Backbone as ProteinMPNN parsed JSONL, in Angstrom:
{"seq_chain_A": "MSYDRTYYDHGDIIHEHREIVGYTVIDHFTFTVTLGTGTVTKAFDKKTGLADPYVRIGKKLTPFWDWKSQKCRNTLNPEWCETGTFNLKRTDGEGITLAIEMMDYDEGVFDLDDFIGRKEIDGLAGWNGPMQLMTKKGECFGTINNISITSVLTHTERIPIYRTDTHVEHGYHHHHHHDHYDYD", "coords_chain_A": {"N_chain_A": [[25.627, 0.446, -12.303], [27.989, 2.9, -13.198], [28.778, 6.222, -14.307], [31.06, 8.285, -15.828], [32.006, 11.511, -16.841], [33.639, 14.02, -18.648], [33.724, 17.359, -19.633], [33.941, 20.438, -21.521], [32.916, 23.725, -20.8], [32.312, 26.861, -21.705], [34.993, 27.614, -21.187], [35.471, 26.33, -18.753], [36.299, 23.283, -17.059], [34.275, 20.532, -16.659], [33.607, 17.975, -14.472], [31.794, 15.091, -14.126], [30.299, 12.65, -12.085], [28.242, 9.975, -12.079], [26.064, 7.759, -10.498], [24.163, 4.773, -9.839], [22.106, 4.626, -7.067], [20.066, 3.251, -5.99], [16.804, 1.724, -6.454], [13.518, 2.336, -7.667], [10.725, 0.359, -7.319], [8.16, -0.789, -9.298], [5.246, -2.503, -9.264], [3.002, -4.2, -11.358], [-0.359, -5.085, -11.468], [-3.052, -7.274, -12.408], [-6.402, -7.323, -11.714], [-9.136, -9.481, -11.082], [-12.589, -9.537, -11.03], [-15.377, -11.27, -9.914], [-18.709, -11.126, -9.861], [-21.654, -11.911, -8.267], [-24.795, -12.217, -7.083], [-26.958, -9.95, -5.232], [-28.288, -8.187, -2.33], [-30.552, -5.689, -1.423], [-31.671, -3.769, 1.225], [-33.185, -1.532, 1.594], [-35.499, 0.682, 0.209], [-34.49, 2.69, -2.25], [-35.519, 4.124, -4.332], [-38.168, 6.006, -4.076], [-40.623, 6.128, -5.408], [-41.023, 3.628, -6.663], [-40.433, 1.808, -4.708], [-38.209, 0.282, -4.905], [-34.846, -0.345, -6.096], [-31.951, 0.619, -8.082], [-29.416, -0.975, -8.277], [-25.805, -0.948, -8.495], [-22.325, -1.963, -8.599], [-19.199, -0.625, -7.713], [-15.638, -0.462, -7.98], [-12.538, 0.559, -6.701], [-9.181, 1.849, -6.223], [-8.392, 2.791, -2.965], [-8.554, 6.184, -1.86], [-8.22, 7.364, -4.332], [-9.539, 9.403, -6.96], [-11.208, 8.188, -8.823], [-12.958, 5.386, -10.348], [-12.056, 2.033, -10.885], [-13.422, -0.12, -11.9], [-16.74, -0.917, -12.868], [-19.904, -2.426, -12.306], [-22.672, -3.684, -14.277], [-25.853, -1.964, -14.22], [-28.543, -3.039, -12.276], [-31.885, -2.943, -12.844], [-34.728, -1.666, -11.089], [-35.019, -3.401, -8.692], [-34.633, -5.216, -5.61], [-33.091, -7.323, -5.321], [-30.507, -7.753, -6.851], [-29.084, -9.297, -9.749], [-26.193, -9.559, -10.896], [-24.128, -11.207, -12.006], [-21.547, -11.284, -13.42], [-18.228, -10.919, -14.8], [-15.181, -9.136, -14.57], [-12.193, -7.231, -15.373], [-9.444, -5.242, -14.134], [-6.618, -2.994, -14.027], [-3.98, -2.233, -11.778], [-1.29, -0.467, -10.156], [1.523, -0.625, -7.899], [3.896, 1.039, -5.799], [7.128, 0.386, -4.673], [6.439, -1.791, -2.94], [4.186, -1.061, -1.463], [0.912, -1.436, 0.041], [-2.244, -2.378, -1.492], [-5.211, -1.044, -1.105], [-8.524, -1.742, -1.63], [-11.581, -0.146, -2.399], [-14.895, -1.026, -2.219], [-18.004, -0.319, -3.418], [-21.567, -0.168, -3.206], [-24.017, 1.247, -5.16], [-26.981, 3.195, -5.811], [-28.408, 3.725, -8.814], [-29.405, 6.779, -10.237], [-31.615, 8.327, -12.467], [-31.94, 11.008, -13.397], [-30.5, 14.048, -14.781], [-29.507, 15.877, -12.937], [-29.524, 14.412, -10.658], [-27.761, 12.809, -8.11], [-26.218, 9.64, -7.785], [-27.396, 7.359, -5.31], [-25.781, 6.476, -2.285], [-25.294, 3.258, -1.122], [-23.687, 1.457, 0.376], [-20.374, 0.537, 1.682], [-17.229, -1.187, 1.56], [-13.909, -1.807, 2.594], [-11.013, -3.485, 1.52], [-8.006, -5.501, 1.718], [-6.528, -5.501, -1.209], [-4.63, -7.198, -2.406], [-4.747, -9.47, -0.893], [-7.225, -10.285, -1.564], [-10.651, -11.514, -2.016], [-13.312, -13.715, -1.269], [-16.518, -14.709, -1.291], [-19.475, -13.793, 0.647], [-20.26, -10.268, 1.108], [-20.76, -7.65, 3.254], [-21.889, -4.357, 2.944], [-21.293, -1.273, 4.342], [-22.698, 1.748, 5.802], [-21.411, 5.005, 6.773], [-22.428, 5.373, 9.264], [-22.594, 2.858, 10.216], [-24.642, 1.255, 9.327], [-26.209, -1.369, 7.484], [-27.293, -1.603, 4.341], [-26.919, -2.949, 2.05], [-25.879, -5.991, 0.586], [-23.48, -8.03, -0.948], [-23.991, -11.07, -2.203], [-22.274, -12.998, -3.236], [-18.997, -12.605, -4.094], [-15.927, -12.472, -5.767], [-12.581, -11.533, -5.661], [-9.548, -11.388, -7.16], [-5.957, -11.202, -7.665], [-3.219, -10.844, -9.962], [0.224, -10.637, -10.365], [1.544, -8.991, -13.008], [3.804, -7.798, -14.219], [7.019, -6.331, -13.353], [8.657, -3.259, -12.844], [11.899, -1.837, -12.649], [13.156, 1.11, -11.708], [15.902, 3.138, -12.026], [17.545, 5.044, -9.441], [19.47, 7.852, -9.384], [22.599, 9.287, -8.276], [24.341, 12.251, -8.687], [27.514, 13.642, -8.858], [29.24, 16.64, -9.197], [32.102, 18.374, -10.343], [33.855, 21.356, -10.831], [36.399, 22.852, -12.753], [37.846, 25.889, -13.146], [38.616, 28.125, -15.904], [39.925, 26.927, -18.178], [40.692, 26.487, -21.692], [40.42, 24.525, -23.652], [38.972, 22.372, -26.136], [37.783, 19.633, -25.559], [36.351, 16.427, -25.217], [35.302, 13.858, -23.089], [34.095, 10.68, -22.346], [33.375, 8.105, -20.016], [32.367, 4.883, -19.33], [31.453, 2.662, -16.786], [30.72, -0.551, -16.2], [29.14, -2.407, -13.781]], "CA_chain_A": [[26.405, 1.07, -13.345], [28.365, 4.289, -12.953], [29.026, 6.955, -15.533], [31.936, 9.434, -15.627], [32.075, 12.307, -18.058], [34.348, 15.292, -18.527], [33.48, 18.191, -20.801], [34.298, 21.844, -21.373], [31.771, 24.608, -20.939], [32.699, 28.273, -21.578], [36.313, 27.737, -20.577], [35.579, 25.547, -17.524], [36.253, 21.828, -17.189], [33.23, 19.974, -15.81], [33.738, 16.539, -14.215], [30.572, 14.527, -13.549], [30.258, 11.23, -11.737], [26.846, 9.616, -11.862], [25.939, 6.338, -10.19], [22.873, 4.301, -9.345], [22.151, 4.432, -5.613], [18.909, 2.446, -5.603], [15.77, 1.536, -7.479], [12.098, 2.356, -7.352], [10.13, -0.847, -7.893], [6.739, -0.627, -9.601], [4.593, -3.773, -9.585], [1.747, -4.059, -12.102], [-1.283, -6.185, -11.165], [-4.371, -7.371, -13.017], [-7.414, -7.812, -10.774], [-10.325, -10.078, -11.677], [-13.769, -9.475, -10.161], [-16.545, -12.05, -10.306], [-19.801, -10.583, -9.053], [-22.862, -12.732, -8.418], [-26.073, -11.572, -6.769], [-26.915, -9.101, -4.051], [-29.534, -7.866, -1.629], [-30.691, -4.312, -0.94], [-32.729, -3.842, 2.243], [-33.855, -0.233, 1.713], [-35.994, 1.172, -1.079], [-33.881, 3.989, -2.535], [-36.422, 4.821, -5.241], [-39.412, 6.137, -3.292], [-41.81, 5.902, -6.256], [-41.228, 2.209, -6.991], [-40.128, 0.956, -3.562], [-37.111, -0.604, -5.318], [-33.566, 0.335, -6.299], [-31.227, 0.308, -9.322], [-28.065, -1.106, -7.724], [-24.598, -1.371, -9.21], [-21.144, -2.04, -7.745], [-17.994, -0.022, -8.281], [-14.434, -0.824, -7.235], [-11.381, 1.39, -7.019], [-8.116, 1.966, -5.23], [-8.748, 3.771, -1.938], [-7.936, 7.505, -1.918], [-8.104, 7.903, -5.692], [-10.831, 10.03, -7.27], [-11.943, 7.526, -9.897], [-13.275, 3.973, -10.126], [-11.372, 1.197, -11.864], [-14.349, -1.084, -12.482], [-18.158, -0.769, -12.485], [-20.788, -3.472, -12.821], [-23.892, -3.198, -14.929], [-26.921, -1.551, -13.297], [-29.72, -3.907, -12.269], [-32.99, -1.993, -12.728], [-35.98, -1.926, -10.367], [-34.938, -4.645, -7.918], [-33.916, -5.258, -4.33], [-32.305, -8.561, -5.405], [-29.784, -7.679, -8.129], [-28.354, -10.458, -10.275], [-25.204, -9.034, -11.843], [-23.572, -12.391, -12.676], [-20.582, -10.841, -14.425], [-16.807, -10.931, -14.467], [-14.441, -8.067, -15.23], [-10.806, -7.047, -14.935], [-8.858, -3.903, -14.162], [-5.185, -3.001, -13.723], [-3.471, -1.26, -10.812], [0.122, -0.646, -9.84], [1.968, -0.159, -6.592], [5.29, 1.469, -5.777], [7.99, -0.027, -3.553], [5.843, -2.756, -2.031], [3.038, -0.562, -0.687], [-0.304, -2.229, -0.1], [-3.317, -1.865, -2.354], [-6.514, -1.144, -0.448], [-9.633, -1.534, -2.565], [-12.884, 0.281, -1.891], [-16.008, -1.623, -2.96], [-19.226, 0.399, -3.059], [-22.815, -0.414, -3.908], [-24.706, 2.51, -5.384], [-28.288, 3.157, -6.462], [-28.366, 4.613, -9.974], [-30.518, 7.722, -10.411], [-31.734, 8.629, -13.886], [-31.942, 12.422, -13.768], [-29.236, 14.726, -15.056], [-29.048, 16.561, -11.731], [-29.6, 13.495, -9.522], [-26.574, 12.031, -7.786], [-26.523, 8.271, -7.38], [-27.463, 7.195, -3.856], [-24.806, 5.587, -1.673], [-25.915, 2.169, -0.358], [-22.731, 0.985, 1.373], [-18.97, 0.45, 1.28], [-16.309, -2.063, 2.293], [-12.528, -1.702, 2.149], [-10.294, -4.749, 1.712], [-6.652, -5.64, 1.202], [-6.737, -5.995, -2.568], [-3.724, -8.279, -2.769], [-5.243, -10.671, -0.208], [-8.409, -10.684, -2.31], [-11.902, -11.775, -1.314], [-14.151, -14.738, -1.892], [-17.671, -14.993, -0.437], [-20.402, -12.664, 0.808], [-19.67, -9.018, 1.57], [-21.699, -6.634, 3.725], [-21.443, -3.002, 2.651], [-21.791, -0.474, 5.456], [-22.675, 3.209, 5.738], [-20.522, 5.582, 7.787], [-23.103, 5.228, 10.564], [-22.58, 1.446, 10.6], [-25.856, 0.565, 8.872], [-26.015, -2.216, 6.311], [-28.448, -1.623, 3.43], [-26.579, -3.719, 0.859], [-24.992, -7.141, 0.71], [-23.168, -8.802, -2.145], [-24.091, -12.448, -1.725], [-21.08, -13.726, -3.643], [-18.04, -11.807, -4.866], [-14.55, -12.956, -5.747], [-11.604, -10.58, -6.18], [-8.203, -11.97, -7.153], [-4.976, -10.389, -8.382], [-2.044, -11.499, -10.514], [1.322, -9.742, -10.697], [1.812, -9.187, -14.437], [5.221, -7.484, -14.445], [7.656, -5.417, -12.409], [9.65, -2.337, -13.395], [12.907, -1.293, -11.726], [13.563, 2.409, -12.24], [17.071, 3.527, -11.245], [17.671, 6.33, -8.756], [20.859, 8.256, -9.591], [23.239, 10.39, -7.568], [25.319, 12.883, -9.568], [28.477, 14.556, -8.227], [29.832, 17.502, -10.225], [33.253, 19.164, -9.922], [34.163, 22.333, -11.876], [37.709, 23.516, -12.76], [37.639, 27.127, -13.904], [39.656, 28.821, -16.651], [40.591, 26.196, -19.262], [40.113, 26.862, -22.989], [40.514, 23.425, -24.609], [37.676, 21.823, -26.546], [37.974, 18.184, -25.545], [35.195, 15.77, -24.602], [35.694, 12.502, -22.717], [33.098, 9.896, -21.609], [33.834, 6.792, -19.567], [31.305, 4.078, -18.719], [31.949, 1.529, -16.006], [29.594, -1.46, -15.954], [29.401, -3.301, -12.657]], "C_chain_A": [[26.755, 2.477, -12.91], [28.764, 4.912, -14.285], [29.897, 8.144, -15.167], [32.034, 10.188, -16.942], [32.801, 13.598, -17.734], [34.071, 16.081, -19.793], [33.832, 19.639, -20.476], [33.065, 22.696, -21.619], [32.226, 26.036, -20.662], [34.008, 28.437, -20.818], [36.487, 26.978, -19.277], [35.591, 24.059, -17.862], [35.224, 21.313, -16.18], [33.465, 18.467, -15.696], [32.439, 16.089, -13.546], [30.784, 13.054, -13.25], [28.815, 10.92, -11.368], [26.793, 8.124, -11.574], [24.544, 6.034, -9.662], [23.005, 4.027, -7.853], [20.96, 3.615, -5.108], [17.933, 2.346, -6.754], [14.398, 1.784, -6.877], [11.479, 1.158, -8.066], [8.627, -0.611, -8.067], [6.192, -1.974, -10.053], [3.262, -3.488, -10.273], [0.892, -5.303, -11.861], [-2.522, -6.103, -12.05], [-5.302, -8.007, -11.99], [-8.583, -8.37, -11.568], [-11.437, -10.066, -10.634], [-14.834, -10.385, -10.75], [-17.651, -11.698, -9.324], [-21.059, -11.397, -9.327], [-24.117, -11.933, -8.181], [-25.923, -10.718, -5.52], [-28.289, -8.911, -3.443], [-29.474, -6.419, -1.174], [-31.883, -4.304, 0.007], [-33.46, -2.521, 2.449], [-34.278, 0.201, 0.318], [-35.426, 2.574, -1.319], [-34.7, 4.797, -3.523], [-37.803, 4.85, -4.586], [-40.657, 5.796, -4.119], [-42.094, 4.414, -6.45], [-41.062, 1.299, -5.777], [-38.989, -0.014, -3.854], [-35.808, 0.194, -5.402], [-32.993, -0.083, -7.651], [-29.748, 0.115, -8.963], [-26.996, -1.489, -8.747], [-23.438, -1.325, -8.226], [-19.991, -1.37, -8.477], [-16.819, -0.306, -7.355], [-13.294, 0.08, -7.673], [-10.365, 1.363, -5.907], [-8.49, 3.078, -4.265], [-7.932, 5.044, -2.132], [-7.605, 7.972, -3.328], [-9.484, 8.389, -6.108], [-11.64, 9.349, -8.369], [-12.099, 6.051, -9.578], [-12.679, 3.149, -11.254], [-12.297, 0.191, -12.542], [-15.753, -0.79, -11.975], [-18.947, -1.914, -13.095], [-21.891, -2.83, -13.661], [-24.884, -2.767, -13.847], [-28.054, -2.566, -13.408], [-30.921, -3.021, -11.942], [-34.15, -2.547, -11.909], [-35.98, -3.253, -9.605], [-34.286, -4.394, -6.565], [-33.052, -6.515, -4.254], [-31.536, -8.602, -6.724], [-29.065, -8.982, -8.474], [-27.388, -9.944, -11.339], [-24.603, -10.163, -12.666], [-22.604, -11.996, -13.805], [-19.163, -10.893, -13.873], [-16.132, -9.808, -15.234], [-13.029, -7.984, -14.681], [-10.449, -5.574, -14.937], [-7.406, -4.008, -13.71], [-4.847, -1.906, -12.725], [-1.985, -1.502, -10.624], [0.41, -0.118, -8.45], [3.454, 0.16, -6.684], [5.958, 0.975, -4.506], [7.266, -0.856, -2.497], [4.695, -2.258, -1.177], [1.838, -1.47, -0.891], [-1.259, -1.616, -1.109], [-4.634, -2.11, -1.621], [-7.587, -0.821, -1.475], [-10.868, -1.075, -1.804], [-13.943, -0.328, -2.811], [-17.268, -0.916, -2.492], [-20.403, -0.108, -3.864], [-23.547, 0.917, -3.967], [-26.073, 2.235, -5.999], [-28.271, 4.19, -7.576], [-29.609, 5.491, -10.008], [-30.461, 8.3, -11.815], [-31.474, 10.088, -14.236], [-30.558, 13.021, -13.935], [-28.659, 15.325, -13.778], [-29.099, 15.669, -10.487], [-28.258, 12.795, -9.325], [-27.016, 10.624, -7.393], [-26.487, 8.176, -5.859], [-26.436, 6.167, -3.399], [-25.532, 4.535, -0.846], [-24.963, 1.668, 0.727], [-21.354, 0.761, 0.782], [-18.231, -0.551, 2.158], [-14.924, -1.833, 1.718], [-11.815, -3.002, 2.481], [-8.849, -4.598, 1.254], [-6.774, -6.289, -0.175], [-5.858, -7.164, -2.938], [-4.09, -9.581, -2.061], [-6.489, -11.196, -0.909], [-9.61, -10.948, -1.417], [-12.622, -12.892, -2.039], [-15.278, -15.072, -0.929], [-18.601, -13.807, -0.352], [-19.681, -11.432, 1.362], [-20.782, -8.057, 1.986], [-21.096, -5.263, 3.495], [-22.112, -2.059, 3.645], [-21.789, 1.019, 5.122], [-21.683, 3.703, 6.793], [-21.111, 5.464, 9.183], [-23.157, 3.773, 11.024], [-23.832, 0.681, 10.224], [-25.531, -0.257, 7.626], [-27.313, -2.263, 5.501], [-28.172, -2.452, 2.186], [-25.608, -4.838, 1.165], [-24.745, -7.714, -0.678], [-23.102, -10.247, -1.673], [-22.879, -13.292, -2.093], [-20.225, -12.842, -4.551], [-16.664, -12.417, -4.69], [-13.672, -11.866, -6.36], [-10.228, -11.229, -6.04], [-7.259, -11.043, -7.913], [-3.826, -11.262, -8.855], [-1.012, -10.416, -10.814], [1.698, -9.991, -12.16], [3.25, -8.848, -14.809], [5.699, -6.439, -13.443], [8.663, -4.552, -13.161], [10.623, -1.943, -12.284], [13.43, -0.014, -12.355], [14.739, 2.909, -11.393], [16.943, 4.913, -10.622], [19.156, 6.691, -8.818], [21.302, 9.313, -8.587], [24.299, 10.937, -8.516], [26.187, 13.824, -8.751], [29.16, 15.333, -9.346], [30.981, 18.302, -9.613], [33.636, 20.073, -11.089], [35.575, 22.872, -11.66], [37.581, 24.724, -13.673], [38.868, 27.512, -14.734], [40.385, 28.055, -17.724], [39.889, 26.502, -20.578], [40.294, 25.78, -24.041], [39.104, 22.946, -24.949], [37.817, 20.317, -26.689], [36.805, 17.567, -24.772], [35.591, 14.328, -24.294], [34.557, 11.845, -21.909], [33.7, 8.572, -21.215], [32.671, 6.077, -18.884], [31.956, 2.924, -17.969], [30.749, 0.659, -15.648], [29.977, -2.393, -14.821], [28.955, -4.71, -12.977]], "O_chain_A": [[25.928, 3.175, -12.323], [29.049, 4.213, -15.257], [29.531, 8.934, -14.297], [32.131, 9.591, -18.014], [32.599, 14.191, -16.675], [34.169, 15.548, -20.898], [33.997, 20.011, -19.314], [32.275, 22.427, -22.523], [32.498, 26.388, -19.514], [34.125, 29.279, -19.927], [37.59, 26.984, -18.731], [34.969, 23.629, -18.833], [35.299, 21.626, -14.992], [33.517, 17.766, -16.707], [32.037, 16.641, -12.523], [31.363, 12.313, -14.044], [28.245, 11.528, -10.462], [27.386, 7.319, -12.293], [23.85, 6.896, -9.123], [23.896, 3.294, -7.421], [20.869, 3.326, -3.915], [18.189, 2.81, -7.865], [14.155, 1.473, -5.711], [11.682, 0.965, -9.265], [7.921, -0.279, -7.115], [6.607, -2.52, -11.076], [2.491, -2.638, -9.826], [1.359, -6.43, -12.028], [-2.984, -5.017, -12.398], [-5.028, -9.087, -11.466], [-8.975, -7.814, -12.594], [-11.255, -10.524, -9.505], [-15.159, -10.29, -11.934], [-17.542, -11.939, -8.121], [-21.475, -11.55, -10.475], [-24.47, -11.066, -8.981], [-24.897, -10.757, -4.841], [-29.301, -9.393, -3.954], [-28.474, -5.975, -0.61], [-32.969, -4.766, -0.344], [-34.265, -2.395, 3.372], [-33.506, 0.1, -0.636], [-35.837, 3.533, -0.664], [-34.596, 6.023, -3.558], [-38.509, 3.843, -4.55], [-41.625, 5.245, -3.596], [-43.246, 3.983, -6.41], [-41.497, 0.148, -5.803], [-38.816, -1.008, -3.149], [-35.7, 1.282, -4.836], [-33.484, -1.018, -8.283], [-28.917, 0.954, -9.309], [-27.237, -2.226, -9.703], [-23.544, -0.728, -7.155], [-19.825, -1.521, -9.687], [-16.964, -0.383, -6.135], [-13.108, 0.335, -8.863], [-10.643, 0.915, -4.794], [-8.86, 4.175, -4.684], [-6.765, 4.991, -2.519], [-6.794, 8.881, -3.503], [-10.492, 7.845, -5.658], [-12.66, 9.885, -8.803], [-11.463, 5.528, -8.663], [-12.779, 3.512, -12.426], [-11.995, -0.297, -13.632], [-15.943, -0.456, -10.805], [-18.707, -2.325, -14.23], [-22.016, -1.607, -13.737], [-24.758, -3.168, -12.69], [-28.476, -2.912, -14.512], [-30.965, -2.412, -10.873], [-34.507, -3.721, -12.013], [-36.827, -4.116, -9.838], [-33.488, -3.47, -6.407], [-32.367, -6.749, -3.258], [-31.866, -9.386, -7.613], [-28.519, -9.666, -7.607], [-27.717, -9.9, -12.525], [-24.571, -10.084, -13.894], [-22.814, -12.326, -14.972], [-18.935, -10.908, -12.663], [-16.457, -9.55, -16.393], [-12.709, -8.587, -13.656], [-11.057, -4.767, -15.639], [-7.012, -4.993, -13.085], [-5.361, -0.791, -12.812], [-1.479, -2.592, -10.892], [-0.324, 0.701, -7.897], [4.172, -0.374, -7.529], [5.424, 1.125, -3.407], [7.457, -0.647, -1.299], [4.266, -2.955, -0.257], [1.76, -2.191, -1.886], [-1.091, -0.469, -1.524], [-5.106, -3.243, -1.532], [-7.563, 0.235, -2.108], [-11.158, -1.557, -0.709], [-13.89, -0.161, -4.029], [-17.57, -0.911, -1.299], [-20.274, -0.437, -5.043], [-23.681, 1.619, -2.965], [-26.299, 1.195, -6.618], [-28.138, 5.387, -7.321], [-30.728, 5.007, -9.831], [-29.403, 8.708, -12.293], [-30.856, 10.378, -15.26], [-29.584, 12.576, -13.327], [-27.448, 15.282, -13.564], [-28.758, 16.112, -9.39], [-27.691, 12.252, -10.273], [-28.052, 10.44, -6.753], [-25.668, 8.817, -5.201], [-26.245, 5.131, -4.035], [-26.309, 4.882, 0.044], [-25.376, 1.475, 1.87], [-21.169, 0.787, -0.435], [-18.555, -0.739, 3.33], [-14.767, -1.681, 0.507], [-11.978, -3.556, 3.568], [-8.515, -3.685, 0.5], [-7.083, -7.475, -0.289], [-6.276, -8.037, -3.698], [-3.788, -10.667, -2.556], [-6.783, -12.391, -0.863], [-9.594, -10.65, -0.223], [-12.554, -13.005, -3.263], [-15.038, -15.652, 0.13], [-18.531, -12.904, -1.185], [-18.633, -11.542, 1.999], [-21.637, -7.696, 1.178], [-19.929, -5.029, 3.811], [-23.335, -2.044, 3.778], [-21.009, 1.492, 4.296], [-21.181, 2.922, 7.602], [-20.378, 5.456, 10.172], [-23.698, 3.477, 12.09], [-24.071, -0.414, 10.733], [-24.68, 0.123, 6.821], [-28.298, -2.876, 5.914], [-29.06, -2.648, 1.356], [-24.641, -4.66, 1.905], [-25.668, -7.866, -1.479], [-22.262, -10.604, -0.846], [-22.498, -14.196, -1.349], [-20.66, -12.398, -5.614], [-16.288, -12.828, -3.592], [-13.971, -11.342, -7.432], [-9.802, -11.574, -4.938], [-7.696, -10.206, -8.702], [-3.499, -12.277, -8.241], [-1.329, -9.402, -11.437], [2.127, -11.092, -12.507], [3.853, -9.539, -15.63], [4.907, -5.765, -12.784], [9.421, -5.041, -13.999], [10.228, -1.743, -11.135], [14.07, -0.045, -13.406], [14.598, 3.086, -10.183], [16.33, 5.82, -11.185], [20.002, 5.925, -8.358], [20.503, 10.121, -8.113], [25.074, 10.17, -9.087], [25.682, 14.694, -8.041], [29.608, 14.746, -10.331], [30.858, 18.839, -8.512], [33.731, 19.606, -12.224], [35.928, 23.295, -10.559], [37.244, 24.585, -14.849], [40.006, 27.264, -14.334], [41.434, 28.527, -18.163], [38.682, 26.742, -20.615], [40.319, 26.096, -25.23], [38.173, 23.093, -24.158], [37.954, 19.793, -27.795], [36.337, 18.135, -23.785], [36.158, 13.648, -25.149], [34.113, 12.399, -20.903], [34.453, 7.974, -21.984], [32.063, 6.618, -17.96], [32.892, 2.293, -18.461], [29.872, 1.075, -14.891], [30.995, -3.081, -14.881], [29.096, -5.606, -12.145]]}, "name": "protein", "num_of_chains": 1, "seq": "MSYDRTYYDHGDIIHEHREIVGYTVIDHFTFTVTLGTGTVTKAFDKKTGLADPYVRIGKKLTPFWDWKSQKCRNTLNPEWCETGTFNLKRTDGEGITLAIEMMDYDEGVFDLDDFIGRKEIDGLAGWNGPMQLMTKKGECFGTINNISITSVLTHTERIPIYRTDTHVEHGYHHHHHHDHYDYD"}
């Protein structure tokens, strides 16, 4: 669609031509996570010799998490056995890389949760089966024995990108307004 408009502004005639030159495409996805059981091979709680593991999932390079499991208390063999959903979007066909982390919950106000391990996957390809979560040093202290991640495209938005050309004729004193729409 193009749009032409002529108007007067302080004695000048303004001619505008505006047209769509492209679109930004935003795809909206719903992800479903089914989380079964896991294994932790290091005691993160020194007092009990156990851990309080939970799993969190988010889009890589974003500062927040889109989904978190329940915390399994005082165990090295967590049984989450839960399903959850979250929504993400992508722009112009970019990929969606998911970060999956296992953490050890710490109770204290000033205690940060301990990092057990991480895996990054192509979120749109999904995952089904066991998943080893690694530290930056390449150590594996946590495994999810069974996890499924699937996605469904729920809807797509097309947002127009416009180009506007403006031409000004100076010195006219008429008060006339004219709009013209041309639908392709």
